[in-house]
Short mmCIF file of N, CA, C and O in Angstrom, two decimals:
data_model
loop_
_atom_site.label_atom_id
_atom_site.label_comp_id
_atom_site.label_asym_id
_atom_site.label_seq_id
_atom_site.Cartn_x
_atom_site.Cartn_y
_atom_site.Cartn_z
N MET A 1 -50.60 -55.41 5.74
CA MET A 1 -49.44 -56.06 6.13
C MET A 1 -49.54 -57.75 5.83
O MET A 1 -48.15 -57.96 6.58
N GLN A 2 -50.72 -58.18 4.97
CA GLN A 2 -50.36 -59.66 4.66
C GLN A 2 -48.81 -59.89 4.50
O GLN A 2 -48.13 -60.83 4.33
N GLY A 3 -48.57 -58.59 3.42
CA GLY A 3 -47.17 -58.82 2.56
C GLY A 3 -46.04 -59.08 3.82
O GLY A 3 -45.48 -59.89 3.65
N CYS A 4 -46.05 -58.11 5.07
CA CYS A 4 -45.32 -58.06 5.47
C CYS A 4 -45.20 -59.34 6.82
O CYS A 4 -43.64 -60.28 7.09
N LEU A 5 -45.88 -60.42 6.77
CA LEU A 5 -46.45 -61.49 7.86
C LEU A 5 -45.83 -62.36 6.65
O LEU A 5 -45.00 -63.36 7.04
N ASP A 6 -45.85 -62.53 5.27
CA ASP A 6 -45.60 -63.45 5.26
C ASP A 6 -44.16 -63.48 4.51
O ASP A 6 -43.31 -64.46 4.75
N ALA A 7 -43.01 -62.02 4.70
CA ALA A 7 -41.86 -62.12 4.66
C ALA A 7 -41.90 -62.53 6.06
O ALA A 7 -40.36 -63.83 6.12
N ILE A 8 -42.35 -62.16 6.75
CA ILE A 8 -41.69 -62.74 8.35
C ILE A 8 -41.80 -64.28 8.43
O ILE A 8 -40.35 -65.35 9.24
N VAL A 9 -42.69 -65.39 7.87
CA VAL A 9 -42.78 -66.35 8.15
C VAL A 9 -42.08 -66.67 7.13
O VAL A 9 -41.75 -68.05 7.65
N HIS A 10 -41.67 -66.35 5.65
CA HIS A 10 -41.02 -67.12 5.22
C HIS A 10 -39.48 -67.98 5.79
O HIS A 10 -38.52 -68.50 5.07
N GLN A 11 -39.19 -65.85 6.32
CA GLN A 11 -38.07 -66.81 7.05
C GLN A 11 -37.62 -67.38 8.24
O GLN A 11 -36.40 -67.79 7.86
N LEU A 12 -38.78 -68.11 8.34
CA LEU A 12 -38.38 -69.37 8.86
C LEU A 12 -38.02 -70.66 8.42
O LEU A 12 -37.67 -70.97 9.09
N GLN A 13 -37.83 -70.52 7.11
CA GLN A 13 -36.63 -71.55 6.21
C GLN A 13 -35.84 -70.91 5.66
O GLN A 13 -35.29 -71.67 4.99
N ALA A 14 -35.02 -70.47 6.00
CA ALA A 14 -33.31 -69.27 6.80
C ALA A 14 -32.52 -70.45 6.88
O ALA A 14 -33.00 -71.73 7.34
N PHE A 15 -31.84 -70.75 6.28
CA PHE A 15 -30.29 -71.44 6.95
C PHE A 15 -30.03 -71.08 8.20
O PHE A 15 -28.65 -71.91 8.65
N ASN A 16 -30.26 -70.14 8.42
CA ASN A 16 -29.61 -69.20 9.38
C ASN A 16 -30.27 -69.56 10.62
O ASN A 16 -31.39 -68.78 10.89
N GLU A 17 -29.92 -70.52 11.69
CA GLU A 17 -30.80 -70.41 13.04
C GLU A 17 -31.21 -69.40 13.72
O GLU A 17 -32.18 -69.33 14.47
N ASP A 18 -29.98 -68.25 13.47
CA ASP A 18 -30.08 -66.80 14.92
C ASP A 18 -31.70 -66.29 13.92
O ASP A 18 -32.44 -65.59 14.24
N LEU A 19 -31.70 -66.13 12.55
CA LEU A 19 -32.38 -65.74 11.94
C LEU A 19 -34.27 -66.51 12.30
O LEU A 19 -35.47 -65.40 12.23
N CYS A 20 -34.08 -67.51 11.99
CA CYS A 20 -35.85 -68.33 12.04
C CYS A 20 -35.55 -67.75 13.50
O CYS A 20 -36.91 -67.24 14.25
N GLN A 21 -34.32 -67.99 14.61
CA GLN A 21 -35.64 -67.24 15.99
C GLN A 21 -35.89 -66.13 15.62
O GLN A 21 -37.08 -65.49 16.87
N VAL A 22 -35.00 -64.85 15.27
CA VAL A 22 -35.75 -63.18 15.55
C VAL A 22 -36.79 -63.86 14.34
O VAL A 22 -37.89 -62.79 15.27
N ALA A 23 -37.22 -64.30 13.57
CA ALA A 23 -38.96 -64.17 12.61
C ALA A 23 -39.56 -65.08 13.62
O ALA A 23 -40.83 -64.79 13.75
N ALA A 24 -39.44 -66.11 14.82
CA ALA A 24 -40.13 -66.56 15.20
C ALA A 24 -40.53 -65.79 16.55
O ALA A 24 -41.98 -65.32 16.73
N SER A 25 -39.57 -65.06 16.99
CA SER A 25 -39.58 -64.41 18.46
C SER A 25 -41.33 -63.21 17.54
O SER A 25 -41.93 -62.87 18.31
N VAL A 26 -40.60 -62.53 16.31
CA VAL A 26 -41.77 -61.77 15.46
C VAL A 26 -42.78 -61.73 15.63
O VAL A 26 -44.30 -61.51 15.70
N ILE A 27 -42.70 -63.51 14.92
CA ILE A 27 -44.43 -64.17 14.90
C ILE A 27 -45.10 -63.81 15.72
O ILE A 27 -46.17 -63.73 15.88
N ARG A 28 -44.71 -64.52 17.26
CA ARG A 28 -45.18 -64.87 18.73
C ARG A 28 -45.49 -63.22 19.18
O ARG A 28 -46.83 -62.76 19.55
N ASN A 29 -44.48 -62.23 18.91
CA ASN A 29 -45.06 -60.77 19.09
C ASN A 29 -45.96 -59.94 18.62
O ASN A 29 -46.92 -59.27 19.08
N LEU A 30 -46.35 -60.42 17.39
CA LEU A 30 -47.29 -59.69 16.68
C LEU A 30 -48.11 -61.00 16.41
O LEU A 30 -49.61 -59.93 16.82
N SER A 31 -48.51 -61.94 17.13
CA SER A 31 -49.76 -62.66 17.14
C SER A 31 -50.30 -61.87 18.55
O SER A 31 -51.57 -62.15 19.09
N TRP A 32 -49.53 -62.28 19.47
CA TRP A 32 -50.13 -61.53 21.26
C TRP A 32 -51.13 -60.55 20.83
O TRP A 32 -51.04 -59.35 20.61
N ARG A 33 -51.55 -60.66 21.18
CA ARG A 33 -52.89 -59.87 21.27
C ARG A 33 -53.82 -59.19 19.93
O ARG A 33 -53.70 -58.14 20.01
N ALA A 34 -53.29 -59.21 18.84
CA ALA A 34 -53.63 -59.29 17.72
C ALA A 34 -55.26 -58.74 17.41
O ALA A 34 -55.99 -59.81 18.03
N ASP A 35 -54.84 -58.24 15.96
CA ASP A 35 -56.53 -58.27 16.22
C ASP A 35 -57.36 -59.38 15.10
O ASP A 35 -56.02 -59.79 14.76
N GLN A 36 -58.59 -59.53 14.20
CA GLN A 36 -58.42 -60.81 14.23
C GLN A 36 -58.26 -60.43 12.22
O GLN A 36 -58.16 -62.06 11.99
N THR A 37 -57.74 -59.27 11.40
CA THR A 37 -57.68 -59.63 10.20
C THR A 37 -55.94 -60.22 11.04
O THR A 37 -55.34 -60.85 10.06
N SER A 38 -55.48 -59.88 11.57
CA SER A 38 -54.05 -60.30 12.12
C SER A 38 -53.76 -62.19 12.17
O SER A 38 -53.03 -62.81 11.49
N LYS A 39 -54.45 -61.88 13.50
CA LYS A 39 -55.06 -63.64 13.47
C LYS A 39 -55.42 -64.10 11.97
O LYS A 39 -54.82 -65.92 11.67
N GLN A 40 -56.04 -63.79 11.53
CA GLN A 40 -56.08 -64.58 10.22
C GLN A 40 -55.66 -64.80 8.83
O GLN A 40 -55.34 -65.61 8.65
N HIS A 41 -54.75 -63.90 8.50
CA HIS A 41 -53.52 -63.44 7.53
C HIS A 41 -52.41 -64.66 8.50
O HIS A 41 -51.96 -65.59 7.44
N LEU A 42 -52.16 -65.01 9.79
CA LEU A 42 -51.26 -65.97 10.27
C LEU A 42 -51.98 -67.41 10.28
O LEU A 42 -50.69 -67.80 9.64
N ARG A 43 -53.09 -67.30 9.86
CA ARG A 43 -53.61 -69.15 10.27
C ARG A 43 -53.61 -68.92 9.03
O ARG A 43 -52.81 -70.15 8.27
N ASN A 44 -53.86 -68.07 7.62
CA ASN A 44 -54.25 -68.69 5.85
C ASN A 44 -52.39 -68.63 5.61
O ASN A 44 -52.33 -69.54 4.51
N LEU A 45 -51.47 -68.25 6.15
CA LEU A 45 -50.36 -68.34 6.28
C LEU A 45 -49.82 -69.49 6.74
O LEU A 45 -48.45 -70.35 6.24
N HIS A 46 -50.93 -70.27 8.37
CA HIS A 46 -50.14 -71.50 8.28
C HIS A 46 -48.69 -71.57 9.20
O HIS A 46 -48.10 -72.17 9.45
N ALA A 47 -48.76 -70.01 9.88
CA ALA A 47 -47.49 -70.12 10.46
C ALA A 47 -47.18 -70.64 11.99
O ALA A 47 -46.03 -71.00 11.85
N ALA A 48 -48.64 -71.01 12.71
CA ALA A 48 -47.96 -72.22 14.24
C ALA A 48 -47.40 -73.54 13.04
O ALA A 48 -46.34 -73.52 14.05
N THR A 49 -48.13 -74.59 12.36
CA THR A 49 -47.04 -75.20 11.52
C THR A 49 -45.91 -74.76 10.52
O THR A 49 -45.12 -75.92 11.27
N LYS A 50 -45.82 -74.18 10.08
CA LYS A 50 -44.62 -73.72 9.70
C LYS A 50 -43.51 -72.95 11.27
O LYS A 50 -41.96 -73.74 11.52
N LEU A 51 -43.63 -72.77 12.26
CA LEU A 51 -43.04 -72.34 13.46
C LEU A 51 -42.69 -73.90 14.21
O LEU A 51 -41.71 -73.66 14.73
N MET A 52 -43.49 -75.16 13.82
CA MET A 52 -43.46 -76.24 14.72
C MET A 52 -42.66 -76.31 14.38
O MET A 52 -41.46 -77.19 14.90
N ILE A 53 -42.53 -76.95 12.17
CA ILE A 53 -41.63 -77.66 11.55
C ILE A 53 -40.16 -77.09 11.86
O ILE A 53 -39.58 -78.13 12.06
N THR A 54 -40.16 -75.96 12.09
CA THR A 54 -39.06 -75.13 12.04
C THR A 54 -38.59 -75.86 13.94
O THR A 54 -37.17 -76.11 13.95
N ALA A 55 -38.50 -75.57 14.44
CA ALA A 55 -38.57 -75.50 16.05
C ALA A 55 -38.14 -77.36 16.08
O ALA A 55 -37.12 -77.89 16.63
N ILE A 56 -38.45 -78.12 15.45
CA ILE A 56 -38.15 -79.35 15.19
C ILE A 56 -37.04 -79.73 14.22
O ILE A 56 -36.11 -80.50 15.23
N GLN A 57 -36.58 -78.86 12.98
CA GLN A 57 -35.70 -79.19 12.66
C GLN A 57 -34.12 -78.13 13.11
O GLN A 57 -32.85 -78.47 12.77
N VAL A 58 -34.37 -77.21 13.99
CA VAL A 58 -33.90 -76.25 14.50
C VAL A 58 -32.97 -76.81 15.72
O VAL A 58 -33.49 -77.93 16.99
N TYR A 59 -31.30 -76.88 16.23
CA TYR A 59 -30.82 -77.10 16.55
C TYR A 59 -31.27 -76.96 18.09
O TYR A 59 -30.44 -76.90 19.18
N GLN A 60 -30.59 -75.30 17.93
CA GLN A 60 -30.85 -74.12 19.22
C GLN A 60 -31.48 -74.42 20.29
O GLN A 60 -33.12 -74.50 20.03
N LEU A 61 -31.60 -74.68 21.70
CA LEU A 61 -33.03 -74.62 22.50
C LEU A 61 -33.50 -73.22 23.00
O LEU A 61 -34.51 -73.44 22.51
N ASN A 62 -32.99 -71.68 22.42
CA ASN A 62 -33.29 -70.29 22.56
C ASN A 62 -34.45 -70.71 21.51
O ASN A 62 -35.72 -70.66 21.82
N PHE A 63 -34.07 -71.70 20.57
CA PHE A 63 -35.11 -70.49 19.41
C PHE A 63 -36.73 -71.85 19.70
O PHE A 63 -37.36 -71.23 19.36
N ARG A 64 -36.46 -72.78 20.25
CA ARG A 64 -37.42 -73.49 20.59
C ARG A 64 -38.31 -73.00 21.29
O ARG A 64 -39.33 -73.07 22.04
N ARG A 65 -37.48 -72.04 22.54
CA ARG A 65 -38.46 -71.20 23.36
C ARG A 65 -39.58 -69.89 22.73
O ARG A 65 -40.61 -69.96 23.70
N SER A 66 -38.60 -69.91 22.22
CA SER A 66 -40.32 -68.19 20.72
C SER A 66 -41.24 -68.90 19.92
O SER A 66 -41.94 -68.60 21.25
N PRO A 67 -41.27 -69.91 19.54
CA PRO A 67 -42.28 -70.05 19.74
C PRO A 67 -43.48 -71.16 20.39
O PRO A 67 -44.43 -70.76 20.80
N LEU A 68 -42.68 -71.87 21.55
CA LEU A 68 -43.19 -72.50 22.25
C LEU A 68 -44.07 -71.52 23.41
O LEU A 68 -44.75 -72.11 24.31
N SER A 69 -43.93 -70.88 23.69
CA SER A 69 -44.18 -69.58 24.93
C SER A 69 -45.43 -68.85 24.22
O SER A 69 -45.41 -68.47 23.07
N LEU A 70 -46.27 -68.65 24.96
CA LEU A 70 -47.13 -67.57 24.99
C LEU A 70 -48.57 -67.30 23.67
O LEU A 70 -48.10 -66.35 23.41
N TRP A 71 -47.86 -68.56 22.45
CA TRP A 71 -48.77 -68.86 20.73
C TRP A 71 -50.28 -68.64 21.79
O TRP A 71 -50.97 -69.69 22.31
N PRO A 72 -51.25 -67.65 20.86
CA PRO A 72 -52.51 -67.71 21.57
C PRO A 72 -53.30 -68.34 21.22
O PRO A 72 -52.92 -69.31 20.02
N ASP A 73 -54.10 -69.68 21.96
CA ASP A 73 -54.91 -70.55 21.38
C ASP A 73 -55.83 -70.17 20.01
O ASP A 73 -56.13 -70.89 18.92
N SER A 74 -56.31 -68.84 19.97
CA SER A 74 -56.97 -68.10 18.80
C SER A 74 -56.34 -68.22 17.65
O SER A 74 -57.17 -67.97 16.43
N VAL A 75 -54.84 -68.12 17.82
CA VAL A 75 -54.41 -68.23 16.03
C VAL A 75 -54.14 -69.31 15.27
O VAL A 75 -54.09 -69.91 14.71
N ALA A 76 -53.61 -69.92 16.21
CA ALA A 76 -53.68 -72.06 16.18
C ALA A 76 -54.31 -72.55 14.90
O ALA A 76 -55.56 -72.27 15.18
#
């Protein structure tokens, strides 16, 4: 599963804002009630940091709602 998470987190650097929004939503959904292994993989990938950097760089308001909503404290 780590390879899959790595690919999804990497999509946050895409030039297409719609793709970034989808990746952010997938990361949010995967992190919600995730097991400890998945949470650790997200931590190792610095997913929370990359989501915030992308949120700053993206102009679409809808994107900013994806990573900022429901991010569990235990993942960040």
